[in-house]
Short mmCIF file of C-alpha atoms in Angstrom, two decimals:
data_model
loop_
_atom_site.label_atom_id
_atom_site.label_comp_id
_atom_site.label_asym_id
_atom_site.label_seq_id
_atom_site.Cartn_x
_atom_site.Cartn_y
_atom_site.Cartn_z
CA MET W 1 -0.07 0.00 -0.16
CA LEU W 2 1.24 3.45 -0.89
CA LYS W 3 1.49 5.32 2.31
CA LYS W 4 0.67 9.24 2.19
CA LYS W 5 3.68 11.05 3.02
CA CYS W 6 2.60 13.75 5.80
CA ILE W 7 4.36 16.27 7.73
CA PHE W 8 2.89 16.59 11.57
CA ASN W 9 2.44 20.12 13.07
CA TRP W 10 3.92 19.60 16.69
CA SER W 11 3.34 21.96 19.37
CA GLY W 12 4.97 19.38 22.05
CA GLY W 13 2.24 19.82 24.44
CA LYS W 14 -1.02 16.93 25.31
CA ASP W 15 -3.11 17.75 22.27
CA SER W 16 -0.41 17.22 19.42
CA THR W 17 0.89 14.46 21.33
CA LEU W 18 -2.71 12.08 21.26
CA ALA W 19 -2.88 13.35 17.55
CA LEU W 20 0.07 11.77 16.81
CA HIS W 21 -0.35 8.84 18.98
CA TYR W 22 -3.47 8.45 16.61
CA ALA W 23 -1.43 8.83 13.22
CA LEU W 24 1.37 6.39 14.47
CA GLN W 25 -1.71 4.05 14.54
CA ASP W 26 -2.78 4.51 10.70
CA PRO W 27 -0.95 2.34 8.44
CA ALA W 28 -1.86 4.60 5.42
CA LEU W 29 0.43 7.61 7.03
CA GLU W 30 4.28 7.93 7.04
CA ILE W 31 5.12 10.94 8.82
CA CYS W 32 8.44 12.60 7.64
CA TYR W 33 8.42 15.50 10.25
CA LEU W 34 7.70 17.18 13.12
CA VAL W 35 7.17 20.90 12.45
CA THR W 36 7.42 23.50 14.55
CA THR W 37 7.03 27.14 14.85
CA ILE W 38 9.68 28.51 16.81
CA SER W 39 10.57 32.12 17.85
CA GLU W 40 13.54 33.32 15.93
CA LYS W 41 14.37 35.97 19.11
CA TYR W 42 13.90 33.52 21.84
CA SER W 43 14.65 30.05 20.15
CA ARG W 44 11.11 28.82 22.01
CA VAL W 45 7.98 27.30 20.72
CA SER W 46 5.13 29.79 19.95
CA MET W 47 3.04 30.60 22.44
CA HIS W 48 3.82 27.71 24.54
CA GLY W 49 7.13 28.93 25.16
CA VAL W 50 9.28 26.13 25.67
CA ARG W 51 13.01 25.36 24.88
CA ASP W 52 13.62 24.55 21.20
CA THR W 53 16.25 21.94 22.73
CA LEU W 54 13.37 20.05 24.80
CA LEU W 55 11.45 20.06 21.43
CA LEU W 56 14.59 18.30 19.65
CA LYS W 57 14.42 15.79 22.96
CA GLN W 58 10.86 15.03 22.28
CA ALA W 59 11.75 14.22 18.26
CA GLU W 60 14.74 12.26 19.55
CA SER W 61 12.87 10.11 21.88
CA ILE W 62 9.53 9.92 19.38
CA GLY W 63 12.11 8.98 16.42
CA ILE W 64 10.74 11.57 13.97
CA PRO W 65 13.36 14.62 12.54
CA LEU W 66 12.35 17.99 14.53
CA TYR W 67 11.84 20.53 11.23
CA GLU W 68 11.86 24.27 12.77
CA ILE W 69 10.07 27.12 10.93
CA ARG W 70 11.39 30.18 12.34
CA LEU W 71 9.81 33.39 12.92
CA PRO W 72 9.86 37.17 14.30
CA GLU W 73 8.14 37.77 17.68
CA MET W 74 4.61 37.84 17.42
CA PRO W 75 4.87 38.40 13.63
CA ASP W 76 1.48 39.96 11.48
CA MET W 77 -0.55 37.62 9.21
CA GLN W 78 0.90 38.32 5.98
CA THR W 79 4.36 37.42 7.16
CA TYR W 80 3.33 34.48 9.11
CA ASP W 81 2.02 33.58 5.84
CA ASP W 82 4.65 34.03 3.39
CA THR W 83 6.87 32.49 5.67
CA MET W 84 4.52 29.02 6.11
CA ARG W 85 4.15 29.31 2.18
CA ILE W 86 7.86 28.68 1.58
CA HIS W 87 8.30 26.08 3.74
CA LEU W 88 4.66 24.28 2.56
CA THR W 89 5.64 24.57 -0.82
CA GLN W 90 9.07 22.95 0.18
CA PHE W 91 7.58 20.14 1.58
CA LYS W 92 5.27 19.88 -1.89
CA ALA W 93 8.20 19.66 -3.95
CA GLU W 94 9.69 16.44 -1.85
CA GLY W 95 6.55 14.87 -2.14
CA ILE W 96 4.41 15.35 0.92
CA THR W 97 0.72 15.41 0.52
CA HIS W 98 -0.85 15.66 3.63
CA SER W 99 -0.55 17.80 6.91
CA ILE W 100 -1.44 16.64 10.23
CA PHE W 101 -3.03 19.14 13.27
CA GLY W 102 -3.93 18.09 16.61
CA ASP W 103 -6.97 21.04 16.48
CA ILE W 104 -10.32 19.87 18.16
CA TYR W 105 -13.09 21.96 17.44
CA LEU W 106 -12.27 25.39 16.16
CA GLN W 107 -13.87 25.67 13.05
CA ASP W 108 -12.66 28.73 11.66
CA LEU W 109 -9.28 27.44 12.50
CA ARG W 110 -9.29 24.12 10.45
CA ASP W 111 -10.68 26.41 7.26
CA TYR W 112 -7.93 28.62 7.71
CA ARG W 113 -5.12 25.60 7.74
CA GLU W 114 -7.23 23.62 4.82
CA ASN W 115 -7.32 26.83 2.77
CA LYS W 116 -3.73 27.89 3.42
CA LEU W 117 -2.39 24.20 2.63
CA ALA W 118 -4.92 23.89 -0.66
CA GLU W 119 -2.80 27.38 -2.17
CA VAL W 120 -0.02 24.91 -2.23
CA GLY W 121 -1.68 21.34 -3.29
CA LEU W 122 -1.57 19.76 0.03
CA LYS W 123 -4.51 18.29 2.61
CA ALA W 124 -5.08 18.56 5.96
CA LEU W 125 -6.01 15.74 8.14
CA PHE W 126 -7.26 16.38 11.97
CA PRO W 127 -7.04 13.09 13.55
CA ILE W 128 -8.88 13.81 16.85
CA TRP W 129 -11.28 16.38 15.62
CA LYS W 130 -14.52 16.81 17.23
CA LYS W 131 -14.23 14.98 20.00
CA ASP W 132 -15.15 15.33 23.38
CA THR W 133 -12.42 17.13 25.16
CA LYS W 134 -12.89 15.63 28.78
CA ALA W 135 -13.01 12.31 26.82
CA LEU W 136 -9.63 13.11 25.28
CA ILE W 137 -7.54 14.44 28.56
CA ASP W 138 -9.19 10.92 30.29
CA GLU W 139 -7.60 8.66 27.30
CA PHE W 140 -4.85 11.03 27.42
CA LEU W 141 -3.85 10.18 30.94
CA ALA W 142 -5.23 6.32 30.94
CA LEU W 143 -3.06 5.89 28.03
CA GLY W 144 -0.05 7.14 30.13
CA TYR W 145 1.04 10.08 29.09
CA GLN W 146 2.66 12.62 31.67
CA THR W 147 2.31 16.34 30.62
CA ILE W 148 3.05 19.90 32.51
CA ILE W 149 1.11 23.25 32.11
CA VAL W 150 3.90 25.52 30.69
CA CYS W 151 1.56 28.23 29.70
CA ALA W 152 -1.58 29.70 30.87
CA GLN W 153 -3.59 32.79 31.10
CA LYS W 154 -3.90 35.09 33.75
CA ASN W 155 -6.58 33.59 36.06
CA LEU W 156 -4.67 30.15 36.25
CA ALA W 157 -1.35 31.41 37.50
CA ASP W 158 -1.88 28.46 40.41
CA PHE W 159 -2.24 25.60 37.36
CA CYS W 160 0.94 26.87 35.52
CA GLY W 161 3.59 24.76 36.53
CA LYS W 162 1.52 21.59 37.28
CA VAL W 163 1.33 18.39 35.92
CA ILE W 164 -2.04 17.30 34.39
CA THR W 165 -4.04 15.19 36.43
CA THR W 166 -8.05 14.08 36.47
CA ALA W 167 -7.95 15.95 39.79
CA LEU W 168 -6.19 18.70 38.45
CA ILE W 169 -8.57 18.68 35.73
CA ASP W 170 -11.57 18.56 37.90
CA GLN W 171 -10.05 21.85 39.31
CA LEU W 172 -10.07 23.95 36.49
CA PRO W 173 -12.74 26.88 36.77
CA PRO W 174 -15.85 27.00 35.35
CA GLY W 175 -15.96 27.51 31.51
CA ILE W 176 -12.30 26.43 31.38
CA ASP W 177 -12.26 23.67 28.53
CA PRO W 178 -10.56 20.42 29.96
CA CYS W 179 -8.11 20.79 26.87
CA GLY W 180 -7.64 24.43 26.97
CA GLU W 181 -8.65 24.06 23.25
CA ASN W 182 -9.69 27.61 23.73
CA GLY W 183 -6.25 29.27 24.32
CA GLU W 184 -6.53 28.38 28.00
CA PHE W 185 -3.89 26.70 28.82
CA HIS W 186 -0.45 24.79 26.68
CA THR W 187 1.49 21.75 28.21
CA PHE W 188 4.72 19.98 27.55
CA ALA W 189 4.29 16.16 27.38
CA TYR W 190 7.18 13.90 28.26
CA GLU W 191 6.32 10.79 28.85
CA GLY W 192 3.80 7.94 27.71
CA PRO W 193 3.37 5.50 24.70
CA VAL W 194 5.21 7.78 21.64
CA PHE W 195 8.32 8.65 23.69
CA ARG W 196 10.92 5.75 23.59
CA LYS W 197 12.45 7.24 26.86
CA ASN W 198 11.17 9.85 28.60
CA VAL W 199 12.37 13.32 28.29
CA HIS W 200 14.13 15.21 31.37
CA PHE W 201 13.64 18.61 32.41
CA VAL W 202 13.52 20.59 35.33
CA LEU W 203 11.41 23.35 36.53
CA GLY W 204 13.04 27.31 36.29
CA GLU W 205 11.10 30.33 37.18
CA LYS W 206 7.56 30.98 36.49
CA VAL W 207 6.99 34.68 35.24
CA TYR W 208 4.01 36.58 33.77
CA ARG W 209 4.34 38.17 30.47
CA THR W 210 2.06 40.98 28.91
CA TYR W 211 1.88 41.12 24.70
CA ALA W 212 0.45 44.05 22.59
CA ALA W 213 -1.62 41.60 20.33
CA PRO W 214 -2.07 42.85 16.82
CA LYS W 215 -5.41 43.40 14.92
CA SER W 216 -6.33 40.79 12.19
CA THR W 217 -9.26 39.67 10.63
CA ASP W 218 -7.96 35.77 10.22
CA SER W 219 -8.16 33.36 12.62
CA SER W 220 -5.56 33.02 15.18
CA THR W 221 -2.59 30.67 14.24
CA ASP W 222 0.43 29.06 15.47
CA GLY W 223 2.45 32.15 17.31
CA VAL W 224 -0.51 34.70 15.62
CA CYS W 225 -2.52 36.70 17.64
CA SER W 226 -5.76 38.09 15.88
CA VAL W 227 -7.64 40.16 19.08
CA THR W 228 -6.63 43.59 19.44
CA SER W 229 -6.71 43.83 23.85
CA ASP W 230 -3.16 42.93 25.63
CA LEU W 231 -2.72 39.61 26.30
CA GLY W 232 -0.87 37.84 29.43
CA PHE W 233 0.18 34.52 30.54
CA TRP W 234 1.73 32.94 32.93
CA TYR W 235 4.69 30.81 31.60
CA MET W 236 7.28 27.99 33.57
CA ASP W 237 10.57 27.97 32.39
CA LEU W 238 11.63 24.45 32.06
CA LEU W 239 15.43 23.57 31.69
CA ASP W 240 17.52 20.98 29.88
#
């Protein structure tokens, strides 16, 4: 059977990990790269704030090459789109046909991704699309995965730096999605079936940072903000 050659959009967090878990079980897929957007200025994962050295450790443990796309800090949509088009065109030339995402239910984001991929002749796959987010986090934990919250919105300061457990999810304030699908929090996965060995790290400093978000009419994408008010997040630095 001729396999579909794919890139996998990798953030290093729990949703990416579970989507990868599903994708690796599909015999029709060949995953060629884990693709991550990195802040050029800080050498960290866009939005999540995780050091690229830890992403490399994840990729080595998984056994799939990491492909870094470096972006300026808080790029506008045009810069983001132009940069991504260059790399997607290169993937297409290598025989890549599909791009896999860990999105769950943000339809406008899915539409954006599919439209941009179609412009260069690629298709999108969403292994965990429309699955119940509470069921997903329960499955993630039941499979033996471990993940830590590395970025959280202002009102979730006490959760930043905590390892996710069923009890912790039950303590989330009302209105917070169990998977943080609305951007409430982001995570770093370090143990579980897709990892051949655990990804070692130590806790660093927890800091609060604010960002002036540029106005955009497009949906929010990795490393790109589409709201007009300032954004504030807590970050737990992970050291390798």
